[in-house]
Amino acid sequence: MAIPVTMADILHSVPAEDKLGFGTIFTDHMFVMDYEAEKGWHSPRIVPYEKFGVYPSNMTLHYGQAIFEGIKAFRTEDDRIVVFRVNDYLNRFNQSADHLCIPRIDVREVKQGLFQLLEIEKKWVPSKLGTALYIRPFIIATDPYVGVKVSDTYRLFIILSPVGAYYAAGFNPVSIKVEDKYVRATPGGLGEAKTPANYAMSLRAQVEAKKEGYTQVLWLDAIHRKYIEEVGTMNILFKINGEIITPALNGSILSGITRRTVLEVARDWGVKATERQISIEEVYEAHDKGTLEEVFGSGTAAVISPVGELSWKGKKITINNNQTGETAHKLFDYITGLQYGKQEDKFGWVETVTKL
Ligand SMILES: *Cc1c(COP(=O)(O)O)cnc(C)c1O
């Protein structure tokens, strides 16, 4: 069944592809759906992208009961609009919902709404290599109540934002501070949910690291301040002695879809890819022994982000002469090749939404 659509009065023209940046431009329409205990999720609809009203007592504003996702749609060379691993992202949305006591969505229903929205907004999907239409589904609690409890009502939104090439200035390694003062997530906490609380936790460390000249922080575990977790908006992978190693999912790390993609692709290539606990000392020792070959982050925004420098307690190490490593490069080319339809999709990760 088609979802009811209210078209916007003014349809904006699409911005130039070299002026997109990240997360500042939004398309003309959005998908919305509401939840009430008696009705479940109901009234899916596509409406103009515009402001909406909540009471100042809105529960999300006070206690942060909210979740989100970050997905991408791409335009292929033969002008198809495709999405990458969309079921995996929407299933993770439900896992985050469980952590925040938010009612689960029907993945098929929300996916149908997303596809219909993408059909309406297809002109907004940019075509240049590296650009994409960023898809941001999110759910907020809507009860007007200032006591702490689980909300009885919710609203789900999907908004769309055309984004520019992440590596406009080239595929260059970043410099990362290993955080030894602040922590992001604790065992038994919300670390594996995509929820605003985790980002609130990260801001102070991020500001201090920026001041010191680093682009991001690498989080260590909250108990021992020793085992590597992730990089705030990315998972982290190390190539040591020919083997890719990434921290195992332990409950306080976000289970990245790009992380999963990298592991599956590497294994398909016959590269050993291991998920296990790894300490910062082990990484520094590997560097001293000359076996630390590469370090790179993985996430939907950048796909692969090579790390050229790590700094831990004032000790700086340089990785691969501050050059992008061969594995990072190969993974980036292959995964983006799948996303832009240049590479045959033998994994079944790419779904065609529509044609232009
Ligand atoms: C979204 C996110 C990632 C990356 O996950 P992808 O699914 O690969 O985009 C990593 N860490 C955190 C904290 C995140 O929110």
CSV table of C-alpha atoms and ligand atoms in Angstrom, one decimal:
chain,number,residue,atom,x,y,z
A,1,MET,CA,0.0,0.0,0.0
A,2,ALA,CA,1.4,3.4,-0.9
A,3,ILE,CA,2.0,5.8,1.9
A,4,PRO,CA,0.1,9.2,1.8
A,5,VAL,CA,2.2,12.1,0.5
A,6,THR,CA,1.8,15.8,1.1
A,7,MET,CA,4.0,17.6,-1.4
A,8,ALA,CA,5.9,20.7,-0.4
A,9,ASP,CA,4.7,24.0,-1.9
A,10,ILE,CA,8.2,25.1,-2.8
A,11,LEU,CA,10.6,22.5,-4.3
A,12,HIS,CA,14.2,23.6,-4.0
A,13,SER,CA,16.8,23.3,-6.7
A,14,VAL,CA,19.5,20.8,-6.1
A,15,PRO,CA,22.8,22.4,-4.9
A,16,ALA,CA,26.1,22.2,-6.8
A,17,GLU,CA,27.8,18.9,-6.1
A,18,ASP,CA,31.1,20.5,-5.1
A,19,LYS,CA,29.4,22.7,-2.4
A,20,LEU,CA,27.7,20.0,-0.4
A,21,GLY,CA,29.7,19.5,2.8
A,22,PHE,CA,28.1,17.3,5.4
A,23,GLY,CA,24.7,17.6,7.1
A,24,THR,CA,23.7,21.1,6.4
A,25,ILE,CA,21.3,20.8,3.4
A,26,PHE,CA,18.1,18.8,3.6
A,27,THR,CA,15.7,17.7,0.9
A,28,ASP,CA,12.1,18.9,0.5
A,29,HIS,CA,10.3,16.0,2.1
A,30,MET,CA,10.6,13.6,5.0
A,31,PHE,CA,9.0,10.3,6.2
A,32,VAL,CA,7.2,10.4,9.6
A,33,MET,CA,5.4,7.9,11.7
A,34,ASP,CA,3.9,8.0,15.2
A,35,TYR,CA,3.6,5.6,18.1
A,36,GLU,CA,1.0,5.3,20.8
A,37,ALA,CA,0.7,2.4,23.2
A,38,GLU,CA,-2.9,1.5,22.0
A,39,LYS,CA,-2.2,1.8,18.3
A,40,GLY,CA,1.4,0.8,18.0
A,41,TRP,CA,3.4,2.5,15.1
A,42,HIS,CA,0.8,4.2,12.9
A,43,SER,CA,0.1,6.9,10.4
A,44,PRO,CA,3.2,6.5,8.1
A,45,ARG,CA,3.3,9.5,5.8
A,46,ILE,CA,5.6,11.6,3.6
A,47,VAL,CA,5.3,15.3,4.4
A,48,PRO,CA,7.3,18.5,3.6
A,49,TYR,CA,10.6,18.9,5.6
A,50,GLU,CA,9.8,21.6,8.1
A,51,LYS,CA,9.9,22.6,11.7
A,52,PHE,CA,7.6,20.8,14.1
A,53,GLY,CA,6.3,21.7,17.5
A,54,VAL,CA,7.0,20.0,20.9
A,55,TYR,CA,6.2,21.1,24.4
A,56,PRO,CA,9.2,22.5,26.4
A,57,SER,CA,8.4,19.5,28.7
A,58,ASN,CA,9.2,17.1,25.8
A,59,MET,CA,10.9,14.1,27.5
A,60,THR,CA,13.7,13.7,24.9
A,61,LEU,CA,14.8,17.2,25.6
A,62,HIS,CA,15.3,16.4,29.2
A,63,TYR,CA,16.4,12.8,29.4
A,64,GLY,CA,17.6,11.8,26.0
A,65,GLN,CA,15.4,8.9,25.1
A,66,ALA,CA,16.2,8.8,21.4
A,67,ILE,CA,18.0,6.7,18.8
A,68,PHE,CA,19.2,7.3,15.2
A,69,GLU,CA,20.8,5.6,12.2
A,70,GLY,CA,23.1,6.8,9.4
A,71,ILE,CA,22.6,5.1,6.0
A,72,LYS,CA,23.6,6.2,2.4
A,73,ALA,CA,22.0,6.1,-1.0
A,74,PHE,CA,24.2,6.4,-4.1
A,75,ARG,CA,23.7,7.1,-7.8
A,76,THR,CA,25.4,4.6,-10.0
A,77,GLU,CA,27.0,5.3,-13.4
A,78,ASP,CA,24.0,3.8,-15.1
A,79,ASP,CA,21.7,6.2,-13.1
A,80,ARG,CA,20.2,3.8,-10.7
A,81,ILE,CA,19.6,5.0,-7.1
A,82,VAL,CA,20.9,2.3,-4.7
A,83,VAL,CA,21.1,1.7,-1.0
A,84,PHE,CA,23.8,-0.3,0.7
A,85,ARG,CA,23.1,-3.0,3.4
A,86,VAL,CA,19.8,-1.1,4.3
A,87,ASN,CA,18.3,-4.1,6.1
A,88,ASP,CA,21.4,-4.3,8.4
A,89,TYR,CA,21.1,-0.7,9.3
A,90,LEU,CA,17.4,-1.0,10.1
A,91,ASN,CA,17.9,-4.1,12.1
A,92,ARG,CA,20.5,-2.3,14.2
A,93,PHE,CA,17.9,0.5,14.6
A,94,ASN,CA,15.8,-2.0,16.4
A,95,GLN,CA,18.7,-3.2,18.6
A,96,SER,CA,19.2,0.4,19.6
A,97,ALA,CA,15.5,0.7,20.3
A,98,ASP,CA,15.7,-2.2,22.7
A,99,HIS,CA,18.5,-0.5,24.7
A,100,LEU,CA,16.5,2.7,25.0
A,101,CYS,CA,13.1,1.0,25.8
A,102,ILE,CA,11.7,2.4,22.5
A,103,PRO,CA,9.1,0.2,20.7
A,104,ARG,CA,10.6,-1.8,17.8
A,105,ILE,CA,9.7,-0.8,14.2
A,106,ASP,CA,8.5,-3.0,11.4
A,107,VAL,CA,11.6,-3.0,9.3
A,108,ARG,CA,9.7,-3.8,6.1
A,109,GLU,CA,7.2,-1.0,6.7
A,110,VAL,CA,9.9,1.6,7.4
A,111,LYS,CA,12.0,0.4,4.4
A,112,GLN,CA,9.0,0.8,2.2
A,113,GLY,CA,8.5,4.4,3.5
A,114,LEU,CA,12.2,5.1,2.9
A,115,PHE,CA,12.1,3.7,-0.7
A,116,GLN,CA,9.0,5.8,-1.5
A,117,LEU,CA,10.7,8.9,0.0
A,118,LEU,CA,13.8,8.2,-2.1
A,119,GLU,CA,11.6,7.8,-5.3
A,120,ILE,CA,10.2,11.4,-4.6
A,121,GLU,CA,13.6,12.8,-3.8
A,122,LYS,CA,15.8,11.0,-6.3
A,123,LYS,CA,17.0,14.2,-8.0
A,124,TRP,CA,18.8,15.0,-4.7
A,125,VAL,CA,21.1,12.0,-5.0
A,126,PRO,CA,24.4,13.4,-6.2
A,127,SER,CA,26.5,11.5,-8.7
A,128,LYS,CA,30.2,12.5,-8.2
A,129,LEU,CA,32.4,9.8,-6.8
A,130,GLY,CA,32.5,10.2,-3.0
A,131,THR,CA,29.1,12.1,-2.8
A,132,ALA,CA,25.9,10.4,-1.5
A,133,LEU,CA,22.5,11.1,-0.1
A,134,TYR,CA,22.8,10.6,3.6
A,135,ILE,CA,19.7,9.0,5.2
A,136,ARG,CA,19.1,9.9,8.8
A,137,PRO,CA,16.3,7.9,10.5
A,138,PHE,CA,15.7,8.8,14.1
A,139,ILE,CA,13.1,8.3,16.9
A,140,ILE,CA,12.3,10.7,19.7
A,141,ALA,CA,10.1,10.3,22.7
A,142,THR,CA,7.2,12.8,22.6
A,143,ASP,CA,5.4,12.6,26.0
A,144,PRO,CA,5.2,16.1,27.6
A,145,TYR,CA,6.4,15.1,31.1
A,146,VAL,CA,9.4,16.1,33.2
A,147,GLY,CA,9.5,13.0,35.4
A,148,VAL,CA,11.9,10.2,34.5
A,149,LYS,CA,10.2,7.3,32.9
A,150,VAL,CA,9.8,5.5,29.6
A,151,SER,CA,7.7,7.6,27.2
A,152,ASP,CA,4.3,6.3,26.1
A,153,THR,CA,4.5,8.1,22.7
A,154,TYR,CA,7.2,8.5,20.0
A,155,ARG,CA,7.8,9.9,16.6
A,156,LEU,CA,10.0,8.4,13.9
A,157,PHE,CA,11.5,10.6,11.2
A,158,ILE,CA,13.6,9.9,8.1
A,159,ILE,CA,15.3,13.0,6.8
A,160,LEU,CA,17.7,13.2,3.8
A,161,SER,CA,20.8,15.2,3.2
A,162,PRO,CA,23.0,15.3,0.1
A,163,VAL,CA,26.6,15.1,1.3
A,164,GLY,CA,29.9,15.9,-0.5
A,165,ALA,CA,33.0,13.8,-0.9
A,166,TYR,CA,34.6,13.1,2.5
A,167,TYR,CA,38.0,13.2,1.0
A,168,ALA,CA,37.6,16.4,-1.1
A,169,ALA,CA,41.2,17.2,-0.1
A,170,GLY,CA,42.5,13.7,-0.9
A,171,PHE,CA,42.6,10.3,1.0
A,172,ASN,CA,44.9,11.6,3.7
A,173,PRO,CA,45.7,9.9,7.0
A,174,VAL,CA,44.4,11.6,10.2
A,175,SER,CA,46.1,12.2,13.6
A,176,ILE,CA,44.3,10.6,16.6
A,177,LYS,CA,44.6,11.1,20.3
A,178,VAL,CA,44.3,8.0,22.5
A,179,GLU,CA,42.1,9.3,25.3
A,180,ASP,CA,43.3,8.5,28.8
A,181,LYS,CA,41.2,10.9,30.9
A,182,TYR,CA,37.6,10.5,29.6
A,183,VAL,CA,35.6,7.4,28.7
A,184,ARG,CA,32.8,7.0,26.2
A,185,ALA,CA,30.9,3.9,27.4
A,186,THR,CA,31.0,1.4,30.2
A,187,PRO,CA,30.2,-2.3,30.4
A,188,GLY,CA,26.4,-2.6,30.9
A,189,GLY,CA,25.9,0.9,29.4
A,190,LEU,CA,24.7,2.2,26.1
A,191,GLY,CA,27.9,1.9,24.1
A,192,GLU,CA,26.4,-0.5,21.5
A,193,ALA,CA,23.3,1.7,20.9
A,194,LYS,CA,23.3,4.5,18.3
A,195,THR,CA,21.9,7.1,20.8
A,196,PRO,CA,22.6,10.8,21.5
A,197,ALA,CA,23.8,10.0,25.0
A,198,ASN,CA,27.0,8.4,23.6
A,199,TYR,CA,27.7,11.6,21.7
A,200,ALA,CA,27.0,13.8,24.7
A,201,MET,CA,29.7,11.7,26.5
A,202,SER,CA,32.2,12.3,23.8
A,203,LEU,CA,32.0,16.1,23.3
A,204,ARG,CA,34.5,17.3,26.0
A,205,ALA,CA,37.2,14.9,25.0
A,206,GLN,CA,36.7,15.8,21.4
A,207,VAL,CA,37.0,19.5,22.1
A,208,GLU,CA,40.3,19.0,24.1
A,209,ALA,CA,41.7,16.7,21.4
A,210,LYS,CA,40.9,19.3,18.7
A,211,LYS,CA,42.7,22.0,20.7
A,212,GLU,CA,45.7,19.8,20.8
A,213,GLY,CA,45.7,19.4,17.1
A,214,TYR,CA,44.1,15.9,16.7
A,215,THR,CA,41.0,15.2,14.5
A,216,GLN,CA,39.4,12.6,16.8
A,217,VAL,CA,39.9,10.5,19.9
A,218,LEU,CA,40.5,6.8,20.2
A,219,TRP,CA,38.6,5.5,23.2
A,220,LEU,CA,40.0,3.0,25.7
A,221,ASP,CA,37.8,0.7,27.9
A,222,ALA,CA,36.4,2.4,30.9
A,223,ILE,CA,37.6,-0.1,33.5
A,224,HIS,CA,41.2,-0.8,32.7
A,225,ARG,CA,41.9,2.2,30.5
A,226,LYS,CA,43.9,-0.3,28.4
A,227,TYR,CA,41.8,-2.1,25.8
A,228,ILE,CA,40.9,-0.3,22.6
A,229,GLU,CA,37.3,0.4,21.9
A,230,GLU,CA,36.6,2.7,18.9
A,231,VAL,CA,36.8,6.2,17.5
A,232,GLY,CA,33.6,8.0,18.4
A,233,THR,CA,32.1,7.9,14.9
A,234,MET,CA,34.1,5.0,13.6
A,235,ASN,CA,35.3,1.6,14.5
A,236,ILE,CA,39.0,1.0,14.4
A,237,LEU,CA,41.1,-1.7,12.7
A,238,PHE,CA,44.8,-2.5,12.9
A,239,LYS,CA,46.9,-4.4,10.4
A,240,ILE,CA,49.7,-6.2,12.3
A,241,ASN,CA,52.0,-8.7,10.6
A,242,GLY,CA,49.6,-9.2,7.7
A,243,GLU,CA,46.5,-9.8,9.9
A,244,ILE,CA,43.6,-7.3,10.4
A,245,ILE,CA,42.6,-7.1,14.1
A,246,THR,CA,39.7,-5.1,15.4
A,247,PRO,CA,38.3,-5.0,19.0
A,248,ALA,CA,35.6,-7.7,19.5
A,249,LEU,CA,32.0,-6.5,20.1
A,250,ASN,CA,31.9,-6.4,23.9
A,251,GLY,CA,28.7,-4.4,24.5
A,252,SER,CA,30.3,-1.0,24.8
A,253,ILE,CA,31.4,-0.8,21.1
A,254,LEU,CA,29.0,0.2,18.3
A,255,SER,CA,28.6,-2.7,15.9
A,256,GLY,CA,29.4,-0.8,12.7
A,257,ILE,CA,28.0,-2.0,9.4
A,258,THR,CA,31.2,-0.8,7.7
A,259,ARG,CA,33.3,-2.7,10.2
A,260,ARG,CA,31.3,-5.8,9.3
A,261,THR,CA,31.8,-5.1,5.6
A,262,VAL,CA,35.5,-4.7,6.0
A,263,LEU,CA,35.8,-8.0,7.9
A,264,GLU,CA,33.7,-9.9,5.4
A,265,VAL,CA,35.5,-8.4,2.4
A,266,ALA,CA,39.0,-9.1,3.9
A,267,ARG,CA,38.1,-12.7,4.7
A,268,ASP,CA,36.7,-13.1,1.2
A,269,TRP,CA,40.1,-12.0,-0.1
A,270,GLY,CA,41.8,-14.6,2.1
A,271,VAL,CA,43.2,-11.9,4.5
A,272,LYS,CA,43.1,-13.1,8.1
A,273,ALA,CA,40.7,-10.8,10.0
A,274,THR,CA,40.3,-11.3,13.7
A,275,GLU,CA,37.9,-9.8,16.3
A,276,ARG,CA,39.5,-9.9,19.7
A,277,GLN,CA,40.5,-7.8,22.7
A,278,ILE,CA,43.5,-5.7,21.8
A,279,SER,CA,45.4,-3.3,24.2
A,280,ILE,CA,47.0,0.0,23.4
A,281,GLU,CA,50.3,-1.5,24.7
A,282,GLU,CA,50.1,-4.3,22.1
A,283,VAL,CA,49.7,-1.7,19.3
A,284,TYR,CA,52.7,0.3,20.6
A,285,GLU,CA,54.8,-2.8,21.0
A,286,ALA,CA,53.9,-3.9,17.4
A,287,HIS,CA,55.0,-0.4,16.3
A,288,ASP,CA,58.3,-0.8,18.1
A,289,LYS,CA,58.9,-4.2,16.6
A,290,GLY,CA,58.0,-2.9,13.1
A,291,THR,CA,55.0,-5.1,12.6
A,292,LEU,CA,52.3,-2.4,12.9
A,293,GLU,CA,51.6,-2.0,9.2
A,294,GLU,CA,48.3,0.0,9.1
A,295,VAL,CA,45.7,1.6,11.2
A,296,PHE,CA,42.3,2.7,9.8
A,297,GLY,CA,38.8,3.7,10.9
A,298,SER,CA,35.6,2.4,9.3
A,299,GLY,CA,32.2,4.2,9.2
A,300,THR,CA,29.4,5.1,6.9
A,301,ALA,CA,30.5,8.7,6.5
A,302,ALA,CA,34.1,8.1,5.4
A,303,VAL,CA,34.0,4.4,4.6
A,304,ILE,CA,37.7,4.0,5.4
A,305,SER,CA,39.7,6.6,7.2
A,306,PRO,CA,43.5,5.9,7.4
A,307,VAL,CA,45.2,6.9,10.6
A,308,GLY,CA,48.8,8.3,10.2
A,309,GLU,CA,49.5,9.1,13.8
A,310,LEU,CA,48.5,8.0,17.3
A,311,SER,CA,49.4,9.8,20.5
A,312,TRP,CA,49.0,8.1,23.9
A,313,LYS,CA,50.1,9.8,27.1
A,314,GLY,CA,52.3,12.1,25.1
A,315,LYS,CA,54.0,9.3,23.2
A,316,LYS,CA,53.5,9.7,19.5
A,317,ILE,CA,53.9,7.0,16.9
A,318,THR,CA,53.7,7.4,13.1
A,319,ILE,CA,52.1,4.6,11.1
A,320,ASN,CA,53.3,3.7,7.6
A,321,ASN,CA,55.2,7.0,7.3
A,322,ASN,CA,51.9,8.8,7.6
A,323,GLN,CA,50.9,7.4,4.2
A,324,THR,CA,47.6,5.6,3.4
A,325,GLY,CA,48.3,1.9,3.5
A,326,GLU,CA,47.7,-0.6,0.7
A,327,THR,CA,44.9,-2.5,2.5
A,328,ALA,CA,43.1,0.7,3.5
A,329,HIS,CA,43.3,1.8,-0.1
A,330,LYS,CA,42.1,-1.5,-1.6
A,331,LEU,CA,39.2,-1.7,0.9
A,332,PHE,CA,38.1,1.8,0.1
A,333,ASP,CA,38.2,1.3,-3.6
A,334,TYR,CA,36.4,-2.1,-3.4
A,335,ILE,CA,33.6,-1.0,-1.0
A,336,THR,CA,33.0,2.3,-2.9
A,337,GLY,CA,33.1,0.3,-6.1
A,338,LEU,CA,30.2,-1.8,-4.8
A,339,GLN,CA,28.3,1.3,-3.7
A,340,TYR,CA,28.6,3.1,-7.0
A,341,GLY,CA,27.8,-0.1,-9.0
A,342,LYS,CA,31.3,-0.4,-10.6
A,343,GLN,CA,32.0,-3.6,-8.8
A,344,GLU,CA,29.9,-6.8,-9.1
A,345,ASP,CA,27.9,-7.2,-5.9
A,346,LYS,CA,28.5,-10.8,-5.1
A,347,PHE,CA,27.5,-10.3,-1.4
A,348,GLY,CA,24.0,-9.0,-2.2
A,349,TRP,CA,24.5,-5.8,-0.3
A,350,VAL,CA,23.3,-3.3,-2.9
A,351,GLU,CA,19.6,-2.8,-3.5
A,352,THR,CA,18.2,-0.7,-6.4
A,353,VAL,CA,15.5,1.7,-5.2
A,354,THR,CA,14.7,3.3,-8.5
A,355,LYS,CA,16.1,4.5,-11.9
A,356,LEU,CA,16.4,8.2,-12.8
B,1,LIG,C1,27.7,4.9,13.5
B,1,LIG,C2,28.8,4.7,14.4
B,1,LIG,C3,29.9,3.9,13.9
B,1,LIG,C4,30.1,3.4,12.5
B,1,LIG,O1,29.1,2.5,12.2
B,1,LIG,P1,28.7,2.3,10.6
B,1,LIG,O2,27.5,1.4,10.7
B,1,LIG,O3,29.9,1.7,10.0
B,1,LIG,O4,28.4,3.7,10.1
B,1,LIG,C5,31.0,3.7,14.9
B,1,LIG,N1,30.9,4.1,16.1
B,1,LIG,C6,29.8,4.9,16.6
B,1,LIG,C7,29.8,5.3,18.0
B,1,LIG,C8,28.8,5.2,15.7
B,1,LIG,O5,27.7,5.9,16.2
